[in-house]
Coordinates of C-alpha atoms in Angstrom, one line a residue:
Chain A
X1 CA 142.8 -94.6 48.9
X2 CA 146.1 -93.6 47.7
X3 CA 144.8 -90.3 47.1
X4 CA 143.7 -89.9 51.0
X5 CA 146.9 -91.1 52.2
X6 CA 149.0 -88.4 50.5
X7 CA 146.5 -85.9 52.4
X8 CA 146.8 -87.6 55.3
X9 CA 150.5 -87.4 55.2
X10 CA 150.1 -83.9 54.3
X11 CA 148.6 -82.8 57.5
X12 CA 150.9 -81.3 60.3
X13 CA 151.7 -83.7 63.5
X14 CA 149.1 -82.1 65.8
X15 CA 146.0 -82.6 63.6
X16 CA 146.9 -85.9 62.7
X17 CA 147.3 -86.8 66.2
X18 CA 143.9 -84.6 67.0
X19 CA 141.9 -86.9 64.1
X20 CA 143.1 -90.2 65.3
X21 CA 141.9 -90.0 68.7
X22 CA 138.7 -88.1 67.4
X23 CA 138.2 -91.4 65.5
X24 CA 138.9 -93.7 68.4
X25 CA 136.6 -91.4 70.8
X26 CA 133.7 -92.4 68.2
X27 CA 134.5 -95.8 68.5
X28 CA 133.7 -95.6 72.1
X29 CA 131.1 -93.3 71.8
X30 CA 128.4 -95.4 69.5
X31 CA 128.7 -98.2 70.9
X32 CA 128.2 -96.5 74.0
X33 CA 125.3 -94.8 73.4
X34 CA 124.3 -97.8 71.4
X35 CA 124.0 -100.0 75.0
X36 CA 122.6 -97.2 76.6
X37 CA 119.4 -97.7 74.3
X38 CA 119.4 -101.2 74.6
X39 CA 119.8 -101.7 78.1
X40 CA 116.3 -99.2 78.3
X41 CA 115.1 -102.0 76.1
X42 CA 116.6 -104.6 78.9
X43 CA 115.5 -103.1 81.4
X44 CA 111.9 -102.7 80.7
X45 CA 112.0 -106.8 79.2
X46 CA 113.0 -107.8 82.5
X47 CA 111.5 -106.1 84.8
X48 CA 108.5 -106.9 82.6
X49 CA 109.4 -110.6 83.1
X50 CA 109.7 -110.0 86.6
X51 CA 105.9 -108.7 87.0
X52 CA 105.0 -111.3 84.7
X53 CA 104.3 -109.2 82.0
X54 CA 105.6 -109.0 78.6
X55 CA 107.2 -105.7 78.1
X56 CA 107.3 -104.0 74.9
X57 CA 106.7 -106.1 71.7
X58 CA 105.3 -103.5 69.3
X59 CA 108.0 -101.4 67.8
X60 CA 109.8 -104.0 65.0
X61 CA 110.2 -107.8 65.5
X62 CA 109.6 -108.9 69.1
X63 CA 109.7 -104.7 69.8
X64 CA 113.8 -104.9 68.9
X65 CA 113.3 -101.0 67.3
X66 CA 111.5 -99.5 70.7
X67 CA 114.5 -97.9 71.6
X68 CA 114.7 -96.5 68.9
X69 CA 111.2 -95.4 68.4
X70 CA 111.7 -93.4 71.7
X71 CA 114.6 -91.7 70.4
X72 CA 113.0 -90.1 67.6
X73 CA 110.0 -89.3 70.1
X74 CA 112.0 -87.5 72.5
X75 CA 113.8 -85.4 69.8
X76 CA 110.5 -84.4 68.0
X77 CA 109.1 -82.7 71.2
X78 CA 109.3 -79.7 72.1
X79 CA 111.5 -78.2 74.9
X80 CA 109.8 -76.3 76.9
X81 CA 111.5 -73.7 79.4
X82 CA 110.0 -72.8 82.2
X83 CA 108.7 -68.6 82.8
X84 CA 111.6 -68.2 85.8
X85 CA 113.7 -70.5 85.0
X86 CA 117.1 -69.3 84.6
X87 CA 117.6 -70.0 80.5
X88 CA 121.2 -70.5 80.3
X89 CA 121.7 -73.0 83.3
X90 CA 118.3 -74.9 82.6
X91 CA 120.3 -75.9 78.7
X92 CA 123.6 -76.6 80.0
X93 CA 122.2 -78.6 83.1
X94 CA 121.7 -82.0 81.2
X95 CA 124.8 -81.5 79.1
X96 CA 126.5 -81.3 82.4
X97 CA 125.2 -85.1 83.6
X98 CA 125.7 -86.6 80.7
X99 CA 129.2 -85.4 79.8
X100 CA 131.1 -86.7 83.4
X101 CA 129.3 -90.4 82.2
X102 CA 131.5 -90.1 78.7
X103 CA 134.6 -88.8 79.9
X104 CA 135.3 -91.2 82.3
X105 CA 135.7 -93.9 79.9
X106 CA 138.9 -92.2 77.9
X107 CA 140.7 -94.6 80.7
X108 CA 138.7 -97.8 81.0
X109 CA 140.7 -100.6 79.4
X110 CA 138.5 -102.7 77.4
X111 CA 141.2 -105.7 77.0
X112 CA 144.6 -105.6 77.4
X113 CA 145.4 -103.9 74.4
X114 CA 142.1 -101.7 73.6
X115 CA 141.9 -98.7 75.7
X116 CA 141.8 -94.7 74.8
X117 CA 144.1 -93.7 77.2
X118 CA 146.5 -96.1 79.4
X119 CA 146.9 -93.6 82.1
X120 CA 148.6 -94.3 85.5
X121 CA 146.5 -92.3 87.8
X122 CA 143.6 -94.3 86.0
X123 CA 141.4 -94.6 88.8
X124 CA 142.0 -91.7 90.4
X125 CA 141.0 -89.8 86.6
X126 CA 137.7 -91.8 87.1
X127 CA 136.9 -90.8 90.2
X128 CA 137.2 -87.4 89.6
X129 CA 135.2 -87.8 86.4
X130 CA 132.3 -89.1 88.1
X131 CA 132.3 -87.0 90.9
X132 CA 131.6 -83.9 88.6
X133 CA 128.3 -85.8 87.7
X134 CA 126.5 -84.3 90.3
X135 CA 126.8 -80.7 88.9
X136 CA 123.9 -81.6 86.3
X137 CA 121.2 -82.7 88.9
X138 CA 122.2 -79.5 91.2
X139 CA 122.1 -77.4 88.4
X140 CA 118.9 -78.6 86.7
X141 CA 117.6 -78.1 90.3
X142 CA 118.3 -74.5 91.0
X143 CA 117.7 -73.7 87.4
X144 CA 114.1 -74.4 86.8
X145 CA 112.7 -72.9 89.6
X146 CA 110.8 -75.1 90.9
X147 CA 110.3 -76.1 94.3
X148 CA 109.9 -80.2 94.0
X149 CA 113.1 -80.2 91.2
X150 CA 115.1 -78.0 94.1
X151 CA 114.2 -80.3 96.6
X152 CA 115.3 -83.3 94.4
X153 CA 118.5 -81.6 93.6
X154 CA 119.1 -81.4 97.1
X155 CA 118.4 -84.8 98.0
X156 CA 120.3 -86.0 95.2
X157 CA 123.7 -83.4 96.4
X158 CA 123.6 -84.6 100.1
X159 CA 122.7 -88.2 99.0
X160 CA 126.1 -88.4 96.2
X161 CA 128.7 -86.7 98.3
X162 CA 128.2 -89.3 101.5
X163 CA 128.5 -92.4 98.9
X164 CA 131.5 -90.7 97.1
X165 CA 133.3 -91.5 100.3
X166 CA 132.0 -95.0 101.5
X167 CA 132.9 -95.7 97.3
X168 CA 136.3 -93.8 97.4
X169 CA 137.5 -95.6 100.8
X170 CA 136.2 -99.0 98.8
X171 CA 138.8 -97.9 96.1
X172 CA 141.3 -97.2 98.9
X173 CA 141.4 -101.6 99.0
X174 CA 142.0 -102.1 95.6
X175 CA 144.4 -99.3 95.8
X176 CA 146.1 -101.8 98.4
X177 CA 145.2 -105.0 96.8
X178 CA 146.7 -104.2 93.6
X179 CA 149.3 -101.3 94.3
X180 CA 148.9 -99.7 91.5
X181 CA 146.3 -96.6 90.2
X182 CA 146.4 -97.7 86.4
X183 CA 143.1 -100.1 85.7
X184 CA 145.0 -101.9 83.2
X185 CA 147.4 -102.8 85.4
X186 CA 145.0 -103.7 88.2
X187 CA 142.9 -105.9 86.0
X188 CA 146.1 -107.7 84.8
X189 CA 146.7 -108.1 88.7
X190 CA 143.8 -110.7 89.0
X191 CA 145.5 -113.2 86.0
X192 CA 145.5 -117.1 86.7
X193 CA 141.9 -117.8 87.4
X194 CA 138.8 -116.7 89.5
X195 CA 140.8 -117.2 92.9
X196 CA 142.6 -114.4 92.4
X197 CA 139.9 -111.8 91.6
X198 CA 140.0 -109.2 94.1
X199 CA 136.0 -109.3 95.4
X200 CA 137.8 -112.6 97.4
X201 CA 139.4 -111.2 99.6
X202 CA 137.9 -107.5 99.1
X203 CA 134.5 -108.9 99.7
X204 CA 133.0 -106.4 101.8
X205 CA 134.6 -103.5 99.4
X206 CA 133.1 -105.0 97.1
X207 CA 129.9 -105.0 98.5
X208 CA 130.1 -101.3 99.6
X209 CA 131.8 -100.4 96.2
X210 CA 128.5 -102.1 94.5
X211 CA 125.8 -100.5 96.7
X212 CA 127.5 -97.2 96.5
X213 CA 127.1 -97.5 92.8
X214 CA 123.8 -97.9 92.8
X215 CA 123.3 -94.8 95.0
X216 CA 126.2 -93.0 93.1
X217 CA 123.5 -93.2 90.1
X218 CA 120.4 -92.3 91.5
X219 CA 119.2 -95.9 91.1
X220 CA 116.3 -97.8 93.1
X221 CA 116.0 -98.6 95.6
X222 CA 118.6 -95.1 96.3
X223 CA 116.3 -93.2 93.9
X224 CA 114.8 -90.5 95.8
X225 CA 116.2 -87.4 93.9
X226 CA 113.4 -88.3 91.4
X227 CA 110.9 -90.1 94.5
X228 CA 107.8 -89.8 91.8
X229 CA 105.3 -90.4 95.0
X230 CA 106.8 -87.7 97.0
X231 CA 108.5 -85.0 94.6
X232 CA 107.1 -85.9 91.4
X233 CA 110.4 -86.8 89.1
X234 CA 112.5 -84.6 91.3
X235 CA 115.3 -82.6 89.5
X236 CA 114.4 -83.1 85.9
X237 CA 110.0 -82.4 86.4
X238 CA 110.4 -79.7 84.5
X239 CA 112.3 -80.6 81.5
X240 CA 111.0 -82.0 78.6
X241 CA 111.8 -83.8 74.8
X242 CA 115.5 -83.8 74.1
X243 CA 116.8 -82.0 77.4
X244 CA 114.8 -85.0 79.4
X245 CA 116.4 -87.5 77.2
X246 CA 120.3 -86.4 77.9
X247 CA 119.3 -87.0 81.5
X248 CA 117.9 -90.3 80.6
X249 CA 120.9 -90.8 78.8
X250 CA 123.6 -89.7 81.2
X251 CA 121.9 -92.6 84.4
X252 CA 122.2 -95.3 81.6
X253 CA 125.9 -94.5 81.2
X254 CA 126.7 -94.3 84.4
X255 CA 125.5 -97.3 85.4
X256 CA 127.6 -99.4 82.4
X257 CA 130.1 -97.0 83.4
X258 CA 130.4 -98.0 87.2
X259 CA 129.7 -102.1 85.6
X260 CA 132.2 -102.0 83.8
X261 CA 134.5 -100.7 86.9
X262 CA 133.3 -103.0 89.1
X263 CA 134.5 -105.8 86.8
X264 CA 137.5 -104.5 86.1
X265 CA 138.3 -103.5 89.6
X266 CA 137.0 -106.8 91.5
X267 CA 135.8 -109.3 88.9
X268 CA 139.2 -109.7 86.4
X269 CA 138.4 -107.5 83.8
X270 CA 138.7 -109.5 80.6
X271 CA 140.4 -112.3 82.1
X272 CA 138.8 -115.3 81.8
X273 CA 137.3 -117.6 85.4
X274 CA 139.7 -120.3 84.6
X275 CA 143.3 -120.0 82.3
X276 CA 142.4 -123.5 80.6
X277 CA 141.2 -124.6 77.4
X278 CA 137.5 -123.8 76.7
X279 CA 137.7 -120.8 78.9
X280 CA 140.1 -119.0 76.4
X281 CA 138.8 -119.4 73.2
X282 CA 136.4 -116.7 74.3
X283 CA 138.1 -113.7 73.6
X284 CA 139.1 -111.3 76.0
X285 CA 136.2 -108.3 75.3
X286 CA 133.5 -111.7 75.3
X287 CA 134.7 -112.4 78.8
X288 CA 134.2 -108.2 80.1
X289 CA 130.9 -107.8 78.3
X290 CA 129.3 -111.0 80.0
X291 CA 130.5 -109.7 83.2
X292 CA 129.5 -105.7 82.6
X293 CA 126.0 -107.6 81.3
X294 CA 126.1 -109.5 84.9
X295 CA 126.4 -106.8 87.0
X296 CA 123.7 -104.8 84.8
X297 CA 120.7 -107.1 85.1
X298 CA 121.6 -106.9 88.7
X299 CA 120.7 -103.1 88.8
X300 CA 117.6 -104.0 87.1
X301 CA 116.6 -106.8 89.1
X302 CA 117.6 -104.2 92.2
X303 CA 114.6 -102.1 90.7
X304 CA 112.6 -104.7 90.1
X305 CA 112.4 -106.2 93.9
X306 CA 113.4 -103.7 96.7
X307 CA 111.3 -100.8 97.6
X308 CA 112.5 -97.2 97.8
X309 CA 114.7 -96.2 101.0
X310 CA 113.7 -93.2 103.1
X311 CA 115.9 -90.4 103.2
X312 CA 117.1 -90.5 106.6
X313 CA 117.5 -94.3 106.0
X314 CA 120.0 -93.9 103.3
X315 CA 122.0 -91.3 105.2
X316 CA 121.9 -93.6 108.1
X317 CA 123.2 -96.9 105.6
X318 CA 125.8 -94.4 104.1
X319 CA 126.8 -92.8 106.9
X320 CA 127.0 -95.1 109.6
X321 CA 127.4 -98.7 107.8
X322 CA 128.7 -98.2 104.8
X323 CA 131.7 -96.4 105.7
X324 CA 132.4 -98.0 108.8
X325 CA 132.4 -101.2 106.9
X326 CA 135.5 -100.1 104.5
X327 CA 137.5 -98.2 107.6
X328 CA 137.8 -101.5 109.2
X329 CA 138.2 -103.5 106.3
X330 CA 141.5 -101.2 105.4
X331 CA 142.7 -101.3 109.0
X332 CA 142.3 -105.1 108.9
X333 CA 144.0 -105.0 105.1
X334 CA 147.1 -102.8 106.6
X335 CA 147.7 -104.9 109.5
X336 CA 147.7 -108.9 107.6
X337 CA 150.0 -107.0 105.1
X338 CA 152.6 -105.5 107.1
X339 CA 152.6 -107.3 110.7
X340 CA 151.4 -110.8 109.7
X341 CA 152.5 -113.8 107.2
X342 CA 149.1 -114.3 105.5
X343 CA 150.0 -110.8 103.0
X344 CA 149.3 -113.2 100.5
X345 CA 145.8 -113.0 100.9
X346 CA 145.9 -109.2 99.6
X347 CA 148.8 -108.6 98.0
X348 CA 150.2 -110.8 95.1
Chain B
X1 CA 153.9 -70.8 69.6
X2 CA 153.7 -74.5 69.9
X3 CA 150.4 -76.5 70.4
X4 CA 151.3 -77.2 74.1
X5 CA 151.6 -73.6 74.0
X6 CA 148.0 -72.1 72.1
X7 CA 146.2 -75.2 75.2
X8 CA 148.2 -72.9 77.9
X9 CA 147.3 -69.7 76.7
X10 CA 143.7 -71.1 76.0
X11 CA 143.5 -72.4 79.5
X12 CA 144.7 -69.8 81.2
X13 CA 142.8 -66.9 79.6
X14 CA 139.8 -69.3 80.8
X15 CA 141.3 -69.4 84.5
X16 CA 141.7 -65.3 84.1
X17 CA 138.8 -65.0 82.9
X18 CA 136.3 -67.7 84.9
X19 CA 138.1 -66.0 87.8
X20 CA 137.3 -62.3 87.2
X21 CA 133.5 -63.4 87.3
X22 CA 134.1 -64.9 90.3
X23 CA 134.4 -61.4 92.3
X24 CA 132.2 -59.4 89.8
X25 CA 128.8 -61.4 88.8
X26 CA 125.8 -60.5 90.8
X27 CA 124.6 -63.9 91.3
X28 CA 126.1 -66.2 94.3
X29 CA 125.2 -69.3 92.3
X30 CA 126.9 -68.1 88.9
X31 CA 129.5 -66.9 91.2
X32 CA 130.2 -70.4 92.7
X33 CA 129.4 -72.3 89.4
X34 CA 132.6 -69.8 88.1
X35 CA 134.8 -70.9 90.7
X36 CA 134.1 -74.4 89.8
X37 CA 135.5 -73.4 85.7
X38 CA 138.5 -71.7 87.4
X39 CA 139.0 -75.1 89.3
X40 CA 138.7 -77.2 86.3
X41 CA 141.0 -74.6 84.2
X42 CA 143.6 -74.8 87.1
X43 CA 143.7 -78.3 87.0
X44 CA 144.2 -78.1 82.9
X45 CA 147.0 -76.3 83.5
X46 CA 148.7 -78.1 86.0
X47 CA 147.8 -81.3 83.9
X48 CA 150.1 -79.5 81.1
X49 CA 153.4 -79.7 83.6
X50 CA 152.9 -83.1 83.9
X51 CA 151.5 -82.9 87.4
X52 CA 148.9 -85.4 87.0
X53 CA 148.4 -86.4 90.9
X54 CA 147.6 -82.7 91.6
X55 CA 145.4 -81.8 88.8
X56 CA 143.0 -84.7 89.2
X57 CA 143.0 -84.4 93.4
X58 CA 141.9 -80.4 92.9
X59 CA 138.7 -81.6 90.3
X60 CA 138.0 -84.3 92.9
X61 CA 138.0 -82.4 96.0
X62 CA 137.7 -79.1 95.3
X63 CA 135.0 -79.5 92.4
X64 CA 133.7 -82.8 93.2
X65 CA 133.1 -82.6 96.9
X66 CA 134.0 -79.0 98.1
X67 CA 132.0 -76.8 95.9
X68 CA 128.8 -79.4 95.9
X69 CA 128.7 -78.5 98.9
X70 CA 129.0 -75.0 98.6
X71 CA 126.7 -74.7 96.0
X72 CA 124.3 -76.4 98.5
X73 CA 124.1 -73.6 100.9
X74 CA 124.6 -70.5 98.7
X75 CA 121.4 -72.0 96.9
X76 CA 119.4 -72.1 99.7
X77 CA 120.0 -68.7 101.0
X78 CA 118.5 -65.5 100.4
X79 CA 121.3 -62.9 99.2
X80 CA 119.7 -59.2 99.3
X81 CA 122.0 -57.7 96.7
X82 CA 121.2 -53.8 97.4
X83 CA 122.0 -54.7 101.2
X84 CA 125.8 -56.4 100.2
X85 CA 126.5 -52.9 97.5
X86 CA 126.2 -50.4 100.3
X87 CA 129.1 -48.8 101.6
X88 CA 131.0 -49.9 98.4
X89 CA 133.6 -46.5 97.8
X90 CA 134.1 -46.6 101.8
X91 CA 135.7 -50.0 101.9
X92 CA 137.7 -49.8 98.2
X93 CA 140.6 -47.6 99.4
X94 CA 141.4 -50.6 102.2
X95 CA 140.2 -53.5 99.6
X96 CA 142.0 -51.7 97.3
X97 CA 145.3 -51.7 99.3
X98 CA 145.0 -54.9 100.2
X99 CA 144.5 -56.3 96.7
X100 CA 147.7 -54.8 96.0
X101 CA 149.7 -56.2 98.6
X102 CA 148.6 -59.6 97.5
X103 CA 149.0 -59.1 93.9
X104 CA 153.0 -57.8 95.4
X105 CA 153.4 -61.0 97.4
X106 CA 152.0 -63.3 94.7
X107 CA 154.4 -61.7 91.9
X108 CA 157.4 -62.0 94.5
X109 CA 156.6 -65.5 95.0
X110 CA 156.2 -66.7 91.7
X111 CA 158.2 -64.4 90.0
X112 CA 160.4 -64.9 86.8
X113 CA 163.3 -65.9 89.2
X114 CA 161.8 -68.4 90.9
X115 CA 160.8 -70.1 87.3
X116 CA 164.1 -69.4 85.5
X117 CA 165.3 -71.9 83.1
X118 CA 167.6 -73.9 85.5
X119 CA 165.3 -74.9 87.7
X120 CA 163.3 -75.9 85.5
X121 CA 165.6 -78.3 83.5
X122 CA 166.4 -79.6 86.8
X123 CA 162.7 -80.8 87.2
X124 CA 162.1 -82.0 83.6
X125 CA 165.3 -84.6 83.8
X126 CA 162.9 -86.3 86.7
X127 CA 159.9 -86.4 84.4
X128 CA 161.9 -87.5 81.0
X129 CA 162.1 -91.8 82.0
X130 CA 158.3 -92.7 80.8
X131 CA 157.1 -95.0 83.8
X132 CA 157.6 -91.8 85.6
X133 CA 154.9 -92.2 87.9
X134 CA 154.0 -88.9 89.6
X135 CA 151.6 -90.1 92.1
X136 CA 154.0 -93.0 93.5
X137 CA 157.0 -90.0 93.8
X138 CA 154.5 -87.6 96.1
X139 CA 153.2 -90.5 98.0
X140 CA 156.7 -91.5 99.0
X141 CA 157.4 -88.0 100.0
X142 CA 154.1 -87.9 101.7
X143 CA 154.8 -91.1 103.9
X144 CA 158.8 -90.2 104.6
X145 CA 160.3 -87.5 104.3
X146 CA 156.9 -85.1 105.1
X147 CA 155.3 -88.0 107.5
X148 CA 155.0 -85.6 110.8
X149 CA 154.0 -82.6 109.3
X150 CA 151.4 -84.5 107.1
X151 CA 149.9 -86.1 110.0
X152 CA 150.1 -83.2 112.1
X153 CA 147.9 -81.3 109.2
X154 CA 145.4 -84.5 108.9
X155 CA 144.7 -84.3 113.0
X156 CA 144.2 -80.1 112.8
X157 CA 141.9 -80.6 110.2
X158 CA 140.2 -83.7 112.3
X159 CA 140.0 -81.3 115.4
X160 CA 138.7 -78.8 113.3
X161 CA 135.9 -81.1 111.7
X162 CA 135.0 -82.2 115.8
X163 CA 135.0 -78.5 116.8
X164 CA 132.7 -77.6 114.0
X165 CA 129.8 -80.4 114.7
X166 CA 130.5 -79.7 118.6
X167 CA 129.0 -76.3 118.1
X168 CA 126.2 -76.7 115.7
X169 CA 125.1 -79.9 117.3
X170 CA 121.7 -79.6 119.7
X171 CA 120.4 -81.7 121.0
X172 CA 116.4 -81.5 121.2
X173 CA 114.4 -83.5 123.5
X174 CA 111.1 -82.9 121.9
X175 CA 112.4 -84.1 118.3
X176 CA 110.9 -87.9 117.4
X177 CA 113.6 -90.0 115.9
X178 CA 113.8 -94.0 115.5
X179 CA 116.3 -96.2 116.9
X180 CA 116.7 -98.7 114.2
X181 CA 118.6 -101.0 116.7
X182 CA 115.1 -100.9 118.7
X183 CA 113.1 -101.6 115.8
X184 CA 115.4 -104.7 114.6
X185 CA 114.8 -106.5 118.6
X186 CA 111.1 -106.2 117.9
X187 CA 109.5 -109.3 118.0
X188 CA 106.1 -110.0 116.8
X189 CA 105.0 -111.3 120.2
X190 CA 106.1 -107.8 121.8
X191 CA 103.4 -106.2 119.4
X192 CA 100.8 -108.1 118.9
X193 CA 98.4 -110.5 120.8
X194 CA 96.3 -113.6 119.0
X195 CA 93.5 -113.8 121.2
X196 CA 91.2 -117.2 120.8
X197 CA 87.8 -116.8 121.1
X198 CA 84.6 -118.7 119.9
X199 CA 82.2 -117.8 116.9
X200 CA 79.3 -116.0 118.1
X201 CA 76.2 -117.4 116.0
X202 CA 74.5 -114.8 113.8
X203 CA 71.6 -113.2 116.4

């Protein structure tokens, strides 16, 4: 120990710098990528449940090591490229979705204290993260040369950049609510109890923010870039083994990605419902993961009961409700803020 | 060199580089997906001199929503390449010329003297207090000082946006669409009829 201390004072500035956040980027990381396999497991219990059936129950005790027994599956296939396909693209493709999902979190605060990067412009940073997520499903579509991936690529382009708005303008609320861009400082915003958690008096942001997500990640019922009864699987049909499973990977982040926003942004963070006793022996990181959990088995139980949209009905919902919806909401936000006495209501 | 220094060099031979493609690959698609790396390397950079706001409203704009969209038509179309080469040493004497007129206004306005070490030091005394927030300075700017001139830009470009649908929208009276409002008002009485009738015994 004192041996590795000595080297690590040895190493120049920079490179111990470099390491440290190296080891704290793991520390995200696994336990990232750890949920993401569980909530595959989650999702298929309860939707199971749902259709009153059992779900998987083979793999381990009470089929606990499925997961995992699809992860050593996928890698041991092969990958097959299509003849066509353009090589270099059809690789980087599902790198490209799944690294947007892992960036974004460098600013995510976890609790007060635990986060990678306490940045101002925090939500903003996010934002732009997850808009480049997009660049993986275009890609993969153009790159395997196939007509039903193109088409699902397509979809999935026109169908991501009209809820990028409706989600941004959503954001444009909290923006107001809370005055500030840094999440930290947003989530430390809604202290003192429930009744000052911004989906009150943000509620229909926070319904737009929430459906938005759900479309922003290609998630029933707003799943038709993969539409298996008109296109097949859409933009990934034509990859296979590992190259399927980044994919797979990068939808799961996404979607604890934008839970874990929407309960910073709207639902406290890590705050507890009520700043008395029994509430706050749960520690702060208890208190986020119950509510990223909520939110999650609300995606699932989304898949499990609404039918897919048409196309033209989820430009028309993103389009002409959605967005609508937050326009007024700001210009009724701006107006009880600056010309009324109720500012209260948004703005603490 | 520094280690601020070896990321700026890094970044910008990137920019160089990603941009060079840009104008010389055959492929519109590798073409646009280059743009996109110069985007991202531009952005790097300006991350580096601590102009956060900027760097992450370029990746979010101009790689997030701009070039999606971009990329959305140049995949779609058809590019004959043979057709787009001919008639390439007529026009390189005037492209030519006129690459080095910009090259001559970029260098004289973002030459040495405009970057000398004064200014400079004037800028980094703003940045040295650490709740130096970069967005909040811009957007006060923005909202004051700039107000007319950023709200005259935001109703060109709104003007613009009108013009552009005016002329590509047709109307076409023999395409089917659905009112939704229509189809909410429907009532089940409007559709359907329960008529009453006796059993008929079996003949």
């Amino acid at each position: 120990m004192g041996e590795l201390t000595a080297l690590w004072g040895t190493l120049p500035v920079w490179s111990q710098l470099l390491l440290w956040d190296l080891i704290k980027i793991v520390a995200i990381v696994v336990p990232l990528m750890l949920s993401v396999a569980y909530l595959t497991f989650a999702e298929r219990k309860v939707i199971g449940y749902m259709q009153v059936r059992i779900g998987p129950n083979r793999v381990g005790p009470r089929g606990w090591l499925q997961p995992i027994a699809d992860g050593v599956k996928l890698l041991l296939k092969e990958i097959i490229v299509p003849s066509g396909a353009n090589k270099a693209l059809f690789v980087a493709a599902p790198v490209l979705a799944l690294l947007p999902a892992l960036v974004a979190w460098a600013v995510v605060p976890f609790t007060n204290t635990l986060v990678l990067a306490n940045v101002n412009a925090g939500l903003l940073f996010v934002l732009a993260a997850t808009s480049m997520g997009v660049y993986g499903v275009v890609i993969a579509g153009w790159a395997s040369n196939s007509k039903y991936a193109f088409l699902g690529s397509l979809r999935s382009a026109a169908q991501i950049v009209a809820y990028e708005i409706a989600m941004g303008f959503a954001l444009v609320g909290v923006l107001m609510a809370a005055g500030t861009l840094n999440l930290r400082q947003i989530a430390l915003d809604q202290a003192g109890g429930f009744w000052h958690w911004l989906f009150l008096p943000l509620f229909p942001l926070f319904l737009v923010y929430f459906i938005a997500g759900v479309a922003e990640t290609n998630r029933a019922p707003f799943d038709v870039a993969e539409g298996e009864s008109e296109i097949v699987a859409g933009f990934h049909v034509e990859y296979s083994g590992m190259t399927f499973a980044l994919f797979f990977l990068a939808e799961y982040a996404n979607m604890i990605l934008l839970s874990a926003l929407t309960a910073i942004l709207f639902l406290g963070g890590w705050l507890p419902p009520f700043d008395f006793a029994p509430f706050t022996w749960v520690p702060p990181l208890g208190w986020f993961l119950l509510k990223v959990s909520v939110i999650l088995f609300l995606y699932l139980w989304l898949r499990a009961t609404f039918p897919r949209y048409r196309y033209d009905q989820i430009m028309r919902l993103g389009w002409k409700v959605l967005i609508p919806v937050t326009l007024v909401w700001i210009g009724v936000m701006g107006f009880v803020i600056f010309f009324t006495p109720w500012a209260f209501l948004f703005y603490r | 060199m520094t280690f601020e220094d070896a990321i700026f060099y890094f970044f910008a031979a990137v920019l160089l580089g990603s941009a060079a493609m840009v104008v010389t690959i055959r492929n519109p698609v590798k073409s646009a997906l280059f743009l996109v790396l110069a985007f991202v390397s531009a952005a790097c950079l300006w991350m580096l001199l601590k102009a956060e706001f900027l760097a992450i409203v370029l990746v979010l704009v101009y790689v997030g929503a701009v070039m999606v969209l971009f990329l959305f038509v140049v995949m779609m179309i058809d590019v004959n390449l043979a057709v787009l080469r001919q008639g390439f040493a007529d026009y390189l004497p005037v492209g030519g010329l006129v690459a080095v007129l910009m090259v001559a206004e970029i260098a004289l306005a973002v030459g040495p003297k405009q970057f000398a070490a004064g200014r400079l030091a004037h800028a980094a005394t703003h940045v040295a207090h650490p709740h130096y927030s970069n967005t909040r300075a811009l957007g006060m700017l923005l909202y004051t000082t700039y107000v007319y001139p950023f709200e005259i830009a935001a109703v060109i470009l709104l003007v613009a946006i009108i013009a552009a649908i005016a002329l590509t929208m047709r109307r076409r009276p023999d395409t089917k669409y659905q009112d939704p409002a229509r189809q909410v008002e429907v009532r089940a009485q409007d559709r359907m009829r329960i008529v009453k009738m006796r059993t008929e015994p079996k003949a």
